[in-house]
Short mmCIF file of C-alpha atoms in Angstrom, two decimals:
data_model
loop_
_atom_site.label_atom_id
_atom_site.label_comp_id
_atom_site.label_asym_id
_atom_site.label_seq_id
_atom_site.Cartn_x
_atom_site.Cartn_y
_atom_site.Cartn_z
CA MET O 3 76.62 -3.86 -48.03
CA PRO O 4 77.55 -1.02 -50.42
CA VAL O 5 75.01 1.82 -50.98
CA GLN O 6 72.87 1.01 -53.96
CA GLU O 7 73.33 3.54 -56.76
CA LEU O 8 71.79 3.72 -60.16
CA HIS O 9 72.02 6.16 -63.05
CA ASP O 10 69.20 7.39 -65.34
CA ALA O 11 66.98 5.62 -62.77
CA PRO O 12 63.18 5.43 -63.31
CA LEU O 13 61.28 7.18 -60.53
CA ALA O 14 57.79 6.38 -61.53
CA PRO O 15 57.82 2.98 -59.94
CA LEU O 16 58.82 4.63 -56.59
CA THR O 17 55.66 6.70 -56.47
CA THR O 18 52.07 5.61 -55.94
CA PHE O 19 50.99 7.61 -59.02
CA ARG O 20 53.44 5.65 -61.03
CA LEU O 21 54.30 8.80 -62.98
CA GLY O 22 57.42 10.84 -63.71
CA GLY O 23 60.59 10.69 -65.63
CA PRO O 24 64.04 9.38 -64.47
CA ALA O 25 66.56 10.77 -62.00
CA THR O 26 70.10 11.49 -63.11
CA ARG O 27 71.18 9.39 -60.17
CA LEU O 28 69.31 7.29 -57.62
CA VAL O 29 70.87 6.43 -54.26
CA VAL O 30 69.20 3.89 -51.86
CA ALA O 31 70.23 4.33 -48.25
CA THR O 32 69.44 1.72 -45.58
CA THR O 33 71.08 3.36 -42.55
CA ASP O 34 70.92 6.79 -41.02
CA ASP O 35 74.65 7.27 -41.73
CA GLU O 36 74.12 6.46 -45.34
CA VAL O 37 71.30 9.00 -45.60
CA ILE O 38 73.50 11.70 -43.98
CA ALA O 39 76.46 10.86 -46.20
CA ALA O 40 74.31 11.01 -49.34
CA VAL O 41 72.82 14.39 -48.31
CA ARG O 42 76.20 15.84 -47.43
CA GLU O 43 77.71 14.61 -50.78
CA ALA O 44 74.94 16.31 -52.68
CA ASP O 45 75.08 19.52 -50.70
CA ASP O 46 78.93 19.71 -50.86
CA SER O 47 78.84 19.38 -54.71
CA GLY O 48 75.86 21.61 -55.26
CA THR O 49 73.77 18.83 -56.74
CA PRO O 50 69.97 19.06 -56.52
CA LEU O 51 68.60 16.52 -54.10
CA LEU O 52 65.11 14.85 -54.07
CA ILE O 53 64.22 12.78 -50.95
CA ILE O 54 61.89 9.83 -51.60
CA GLY O 55 60.27 7.70 -48.91
CA GLY O 56 57.17 5.76 -49.82
CA GLY O 57 56.50 7.96 -52.86
CA SER O 58 52.82 8.44 -51.86
CA ASN O 59 52.89 12.29 -51.84
CA LEU O 60 54.97 12.98 -54.89
CA VAL O 61 54.04 14.32 -58.32
CA ILE O 62 57.27 14.18 -60.46
CA GLY O 63 57.49 15.85 -63.89
CA ASP O 64 57.59 13.81 -67.04
CA LYS O 65 61.20 15.05 -67.67
CA GLY O 66 62.27 13.55 -64.32
CA PHE O 67 64.81 14.97 -61.92
CA ASP O 68 68.12 16.36 -62.87
CA GLY O 69 70.10 15.52 -59.72
CA THR O 70 70.34 12.93 -57.06
CA ALA O 71 67.25 11.20 -55.88
CA LEU O 72 67.76 9.62 -52.38
CA ARG O 73 65.42 6.85 -51.47
CA ILE O 74 65.31 6.42 -47.66
CA ALA O 75 65.01 2.68 -47.02
CA THR O 76 66.05 2.63 -43.33
CA ARG O 77 64.27 0.15 -40.97
CA GLY O 78 63.78 0.23 -37.30
CA PHE O 79 60.73 -0.35 -35.05
CA ALA O 80 61.46 -0.05 -31.30
CA LEU O 81 58.74 -0.30 -28.82
CA ASP O 82 59.42 0.33 -25.06
CA GLY O 83 56.27 0.30 -23.02
CA THR O 84 54.16 2.96 -24.71
CA ARG O 85 57.12 4.67 -26.25
CA LEU O 86 57.66 4.03 -29.97
CA GLU O 87 60.63 4.95 -32.28
CA LEU O 88 60.38 4.43 -36.00
CA ALA O 89 63.16 4.74 -38.58
CA ALA O 90 62.09 7.13 -41.36
CA GLY O 91 61.98 4.31 -43.92
CA GLU O 92 59.55 2.15 -41.96
CA VAL O 93 56.35 1.38 -43.77
CA TRP O 94 53.80 3.47 -41.98
CA THR O 95 50.68 1.24 -42.25
CA ASP O 96 52.75 -1.78 -41.06
CA ALA O 97 53.98 0.19 -38.06
CA VAL O 98 50.40 1.12 -37.16
CA ALA O 99 49.36 -2.56 -37.39
CA ARG O 100 52.22 -3.54 -34.92
CA THR O 101 51.24 -0.96 -32.35
CA VAL O 102 47.60 -2.23 -32.43
CA GLU O 103 48.81 -5.76 -32.06
CA ALA O 104 50.74 -4.59 -29.03
CA GLY O 105 47.45 -3.27 -27.54
CA LEU O 106 48.40 0.48 -27.79
CA ALA O 107 46.25 3.33 -28.83
CA GLY O 108 46.88 6.66 -30.53
CA ILE O 109 47.54 6.01 -34.24
CA GLU O 110 45.02 3.20 -35.01
CA CYS O 111 42.82 5.51 -37.12
CA LEU O 112 45.82 6.28 -39.28
CA ALA O 113 45.84 2.74 -40.63
CA GLY O 114 46.10 2.29 -44.36
CA ILE O 115 47.83 5.52 -45.12
CA PRO O 116 50.45 4.77 -47.72
CA GLY O 117 54.03 6.03 -47.32
CA SER O 118 56.86 5.98 -44.88
CA ALA O 119 57.08 6.89 -41.17
CA GLY O 120 59.50 9.78 -41.96
CA ALA O 121 56.96 11.57 -44.08
CA THR O 122 54.29 11.68 -41.32
CA PRO O 123 55.62 14.62 -39.38
CA ILE O 124 56.39 16.58 -42.48
CA GLN O 125 52.72 16.62 -43.56
CA ASN O 126 51.35 16.17 -40.04
CA VAL O 127 49.51 13.19 -41.53
CA GLY O 128 45.97 12.77 -40.22
CA ALA O 129 42.74 10.99 -40.89
CA TYR O 130 39.54 10.02 -39.16
CA GLY O 131 40.10 12.26 -36.16
CA GLN O 132 43.72 11.66 -35.50
CA GLU O 133 46.90 13.42 -36.51
CA VAL O 134 50.43 12.35 -35.80
CA SER O 135 51.09 15.55 -33.99
CA GLY O 136 48.87 14.21 -31.26
CA THR O 137 51.30 11.43 -30.41
CA ILE O 138 54.74 12.51 -31.75
CA THR O 139 57.12 13.49 -28.91
CA GLU O 140 60.32 14.07 -30.97
CA VAL O 141 61.59 14.00 -34.41
CA VAL O 142 65.31 13.31 -35.13
CA ALA O 143 66.50 15.00 -38.32
CA TYR O 144 69.58 15.95 -40.20
CA ASP O 145 69.85 19.71 -40.48
CA ARG O 146 71.37 20.59 -43.82
CA THR O 147 72.02 24.27 -42.77
CA THR O 148 74.12 23.34 -39.81
CA GLY O 149 75.33 19.93 -40.95
CA GLN O 150 74.25 18.46 -37.65
CA THR O 151 71.71 15.84 -36.39
CA VAL O 152 69.12 17.56 -34.27
CA THR O 153 66.24 16.36 -32.02
CA LEU O 154 63.13 18.54 -32.20
CA ALA O 155 60.46 18.24 -29.52
CA ASN O 156 56.81 18.31 -30.45
CA ASP O 157 56.39 22.01 -29.75
CA GLU O 158 59.40 22.87 -31.92
CA CYS O 159 57.85 21.11 -34.92
CA ALA O 160 55.22 23.95 -35.49
CA PHE O 161 52.50 21.44 -36.30
CA SER O 162 49.28 22.62 -37.92
CA TYR O 163 46.79 21.24 -40.32
CA ARG O 164 48.74 19.25 -42.88
CA HIS O 165 51.79 21.46 -42.11
CA SER O 166 54.86 21.56 -40.04
CA ARG O 167 58.37 23.14 -39.61
CA PHE O 168 59.69 20.47 -41.89
CA LYS O 169 57.21 21.40 -44.67
CA GLN O 170 57.89 25.03 -44.11
CA HIS O 171 61.55 24.57 -44.75
CA PRO O 172 61.69 21.63 -47.14
CA GLU O 173 65.25 22.18 -48.20
CA ARG O 174 66.55 22.23 -44.61
CA TYR O 175 65.57 19.01 -42.69
CA VAL O 176 65.83 15.31 -43.52
CA VAL O 177 63.91 13.28 -41.11
CA LEU O 178 65.76 10.30 -39.78
CA ARG O 179 63.56 8.99 -36.87
CA VAL O 180 60.26 9.71 -35.36
CA ARG O 181 59.27 9.13 -31.67
CA PHE O 182 55.80 8.64 -30.36
CA ALA O 183 54.02 8.41 -26.96
CA LEU O 184 51.12 5.99 -27.33
CA GLU O 185 48.50 4.96 -24.75
CA ASP O 186 47.92 1.68 -23.03
CA ALA O 187 44.09 1.57 -22.72
CA ALA O 188 43.83 -2.15 -22.10
CA GLY O 189 43.51 -2.83 -25.80
CA LEU O 190 40.99 -0.10 -26.38
CA SER O 191 41.35 2.74 -28.88
CA ALA O 192 41.78 6.35 -28.16
CA PRO O 193 38.42 8.13 -27.94
CA VAL O 194 36.75 8.19 -31.34
CA ARG O 195 36.83 11.74 -32.68
CA TYR O 196 35.45 11.54 -36.15
CA ALA O 197 31.64 11.24 -36.81
CA GLU O 198 32.02 8.95 -39.83
CA THR O 199 34.27 6.50 -37.93
CA ALA O 200 31.82 6.61 -34.87
CA LYS O 201 28.83 5.89 -37.16
CA ALA O 202 30.71 2.89 -38.84
CA LEU O 203 31.56 1.55 -35.39
CA GLY O 204 28.07 2.03 -34.15
CA VAL O 205 29.24 4.23 -31.14
CA GLU O 206 29.03 7.84 -30.05
CA VAL O 207 31.91 10.37 -30.65
CA GLY O 208 34.11 10.12 -27.65
CA ASP O 209 33.60 6.41 -27.03
CA ARG O 210 36.38 3.84 -27.11
CA VAL O 211 36.31 0.54 -28.86
CA PRO O 212 38.89 -2.24 -29.29
CA ALA O 213 41.86 -0.73 -31.12
CA ALA O 214 41.89 -3.61 -33.55
CA HIS O 215 38.23 -3.03 -34.45
CA ALA O 216 38.91 0.71 -35.00
CA ARG O 217 41.91 -0.12 -37.35
CA GLU O 218 39.88 -2.71 -39.23
CA THR O 219 36.94 -0.26 -39.63
CA VAL O 220 39.17 2.55 -40.85
CA LEU O 221 40.86 0.17 -43.42
CA ARG O 222 37.37 -0.77 -44.65
CA LEU O 223 36.35 2.93 -44.92
CA ARG O 224 39.51 3.81 -46.72
CA ALA O 225 39.27 0.86 -49.08
CA GLY O 226 35.79 1.94 -50.00
CA LYS O 227 37.22 5.26 -51.23
CA GLY O 228 40.16 3.77 -53.01
CA MET O 229 42.60 5.03 -50.34
CA VAL O 230 44.31 1.56 -49.59
CA LEU O 231 46.94 0.64 -52.05
CA ASP O 232 45.95 -2.10 -54.46
CA PRO O 233 48.09 -2.57 -57.64
CA GLU O 234 45.03 -3.96 -59.46
CA ASP O 235 42.83 -1.08 -58.63
CA HIS O 236 43.59 2.13 -60.68
CA ASP O 237 41.57 4.17 -58.15
CA THR O 238 44.60 3.64 -55.85
CA TRP O 239 47.09 4.79 -58.42
CA SER O 240 46.88 8.21 -56.76
CA ALA O 241 48.27 10.29 -53.91
CA GLY O 242 45.13 9.88 -51.88
CA SER O 243 43.64 13.28 -51.24
CA PHE O 244 45.06 15.54 -53.90
CA PHE O 245 43.74 18.85 -52.33
CA THR O 246 43.75 20.04 -48.77
CA ASN O 247 40.46 21.08 -47.14
CA PRO O 248 40.28 24.91 -47.47
CA ILE O 249 40.37 27.01 -44.23
CA LEU O 250 38.53 30.28 -44.68
CA THR O 251 38.51 33.44 -42.63
CA ALA O 252 35.15 34.68 -41.36
CA ALA O 253 34.85 37.17 -44.31
CA GLU O 254 35.92 34.51 -46.83
CA TYR O 255 33.39 32.08 -45.33
CA GLU O 256 30.48 34.49 -45.60
CA THR O 257 31.38 35.31 -49.18
CA PHE O 258 31.62 31.46 -49.83
CA LEU O 259 28.18 30.88 -48.33
CA GLY O 260 26.78 33.49 -50.68
CA ARG O 261 28.20 31.68 -53.65
CA VAL O 262 26.73 28.40 -52.39
CA ARG O 263 23.32 29.98 -52.12
CA ASP O 264 23.65 31.48 -55.60
CA ARG O 265 24.67 28.16 -57.18
CA LEU O 266 22.76 25.54 -55.11
CA GLY O 267 19.94 27.37 -53.38
CA ASP O 268 19.08 28.46 -49.88
CA GLY O 269 18.65 25.01 -48.51
CA VAL O 270 22.12 23.69 -49.07
CA ALA O 271 24.71 23.96 -46.27
CA PRO O 272 28.33 23.09 -47.03
CA PRO O 273 30.36 21.12 -44.47
CA ALA O 274 31.75 23.43 -41.90
CA TYR O 275 34.29 22.82 -39.11
CA PRO O 276 35.33 25.69 -36.78
CA VAL O 277 39.16 25.72 -36.37
CA GLY O 278 39.67 28.69 -34.12
CA ASP O 279 40.42 32.40 -34.66
CA GLY O 280 37.09 32.79 -36.41
CA ARG O 281 38.17 30.52 -39.24
CA THR O 282 36.20 27.63 -40.75
CA LYS O 283 37.40 24.55 -42.56
CA THR O 284 35.23 23.11 -45.38
CA SER O 285 35.45 20.04 -47.47
CA ALA O 286 37.50 20.05 -50.69
CA ALA O 287 35.65 16.86 -51.78
CA TRP O 288 32.29 18.53 -51.32
CA LEU O 289 33.47 21.58 -53.37
CA ILE O 290 34.91 19.37 -56.19
CA ASP O 291 31.68 17.28 -56.38
CA ARG O 292 29.30 20.27 -56.28
CA ALA O 293 31.29 22.10 -58.93
CA GLY O 294 30.51 19.21 -61.33
CA PHE O 295 33.64 17.10 -61.00
CA THR O 296 31.86 13.94 -59.81
CA LYS O 297 33.43 10.56 -59.23
CA GLY O 298 34.93 9.11 -62.36
CA TYR O 299 35.07 12.48 -64.07
CA GLY O 300 37.27 12.64 -67.13
CA SER O 301 37.75 10.90 -70.43
CA GLY O 302 41.51 10.61 -70.59
CA PRO O 303 44.18 8.58 -68.91
CA ALA O 304 44.03 10.71 -65.74
CA ARG O 305 40.59 10.90 -64.07
CA ILE O 306 38.89 11.61 -60.76
CA SER O 307 38.57 8.31 -58.75
CA THR O 308 35.40 6.32 -59.20
CA LYS O 309 35.33 6.01 -55.46
CA HIS O 310 36.20 9.51 -54.08
CA ALA O 311 36.09 12.88 -55.68
CA LEU O 312 39.22 14.16 -53.82
CA ALA O 313 41.45 11.61 -55.44
CA LEU O 314 42.92 12.20 -58.89
CA THR O 315 44.16 8.94 -60.53
CA ASN O 316 46.29 7.39 -63.24
CA ARG O 317 44.21 4.97 -65.18
CA GLY O 318 47.35 3.25 -66.34
CA GLU O 319 48.72 5.18 -69.39
CA ALA O 320 48.74 8.78 -67.95
CA THR O 321 51.57 11.15 -67.95
CA THR O 322 52.15 13.81 -65.36
CA GLU O 323 51.07 16.47 -67.68
CA ASP O 324 47.73 14.54 -68.05
CA LEU O 325 47.33 14.65 -64.27
CA LEU O 326 48.24 18.29 -63.99
CA ALA O 327 45.72 19.20 -66.69
CA LEU O 328 42.95 17.51 -64.82
CA ALA O 329 44.08 19.20 -61.47
CA ARG O 330 44.13 22.58 -63.19
CA GLU O 331 40.68 22.01 -64.54
CA VAL O 332 39.33 21.10 -61.14
CA VAL O 333 41.06 24.10 -59.42
CA ALA O 334 39.59 26.54 -62.06
CA GLY O 335 36.14 24.94 -61.95
CA VAL O 336 35.88 25.12 -58.16
CA ARG O 337 37.23 28.71 -58.11
CA ASP O 338 34.62 29.74 -60.76
CA ALA O 339 31.90 27.98 -58.84
CA PHE O 340 32.59 28.92 -55.27
CA GLY O 341 35.41 31.56 -55.17
CA VAL O 342 37.64 29.14 -53.27
CA THR O 343 41.17 28.21 -54.65
CA LEU O 344 42.12 24.68 -53.87
CA VAL O 345 45.75 23.91 -52.91
CA ASN O 346 47.42 20.62 -53.86
CA GLU O 347 48.57 18.41 -51.05
CA PRO O 348 51.29 16.38 -52.83
CA VAL O 349 54.67 17.71 -53.41
CA THR O 350 55.42 18.63 -56.99
CA VAL O 351 58.80 18.06 -58.46
CA GLY O 352 59.85 19.95 -61.63
CA VAL O 353 56.16 20.96 -62.22
CA SER O 354 53.52 23.15 -60.72
CA LEU O 355 49.76 23.70 -60.96
#
């Protein structure tokens, strides 16, 4: 079938925020060859290129995108024993469900995360004690610098918290396929690593449970926070967590604790998770809430979710500028309250905070 091509194409329907103006041109690619051909055409002609997968991590400006938007709609789910290969366009949450149905462990706690498989290594997607970097073995990508298809092993991907080689060089790599090594634990999950998940499951951290039960529990937890897509629920018209959890040096953390004491008193301890090298990760949601931006905050068409303080949402009539105004207000408020600058997790196109 010919490659689908549209001009002056609306992009808002391709994002979970349902925000943003049109693209000059939209190409929908259903094979790796079509993806590569579209990228090469744009690069050879000097045309700006925007890659779109599931659209769950994009904030597109109201003016849209002056260039070619390439929607990756490739399909491919290949399971060989515990080895899994996904085409970049595969729907991530569906792929997780199929691995659990096959009795395999390793990504069951990543259920319900919207978006495509190809986006997972870029952001090193993680939740509830699991990150894709823990199971990815290889990423197949088109290297726009060399014009070649490359296969990068896990240790070449430079994975870290919500970061990777692909995110560090966003204009260089286009992910085509992702390969995973899962675990056959006789239908059980990987060891539960996240306290909230363990509590919901009624087990201790480190225990295993049936993988299907872990997946169902995570889906329930996510739905309670508005983090499972539902077109009827405006709390899910979002990009999930809008800000990453801050990681502070030892000195920054001590200063932060002082600001907490000044604002909230001696008896309040913020969430703290050591991450090595003397650094500490704290909770962006906690900072936002304690700075006064509680669930449901806002009076306009863009507001904080009624279910989770970390999600900014489109209540149905918002513009991207409405969303950004709210995000800037939150960033400034948290900085004023605690001296910590929040960083947006979604990719911005044609706009910035």
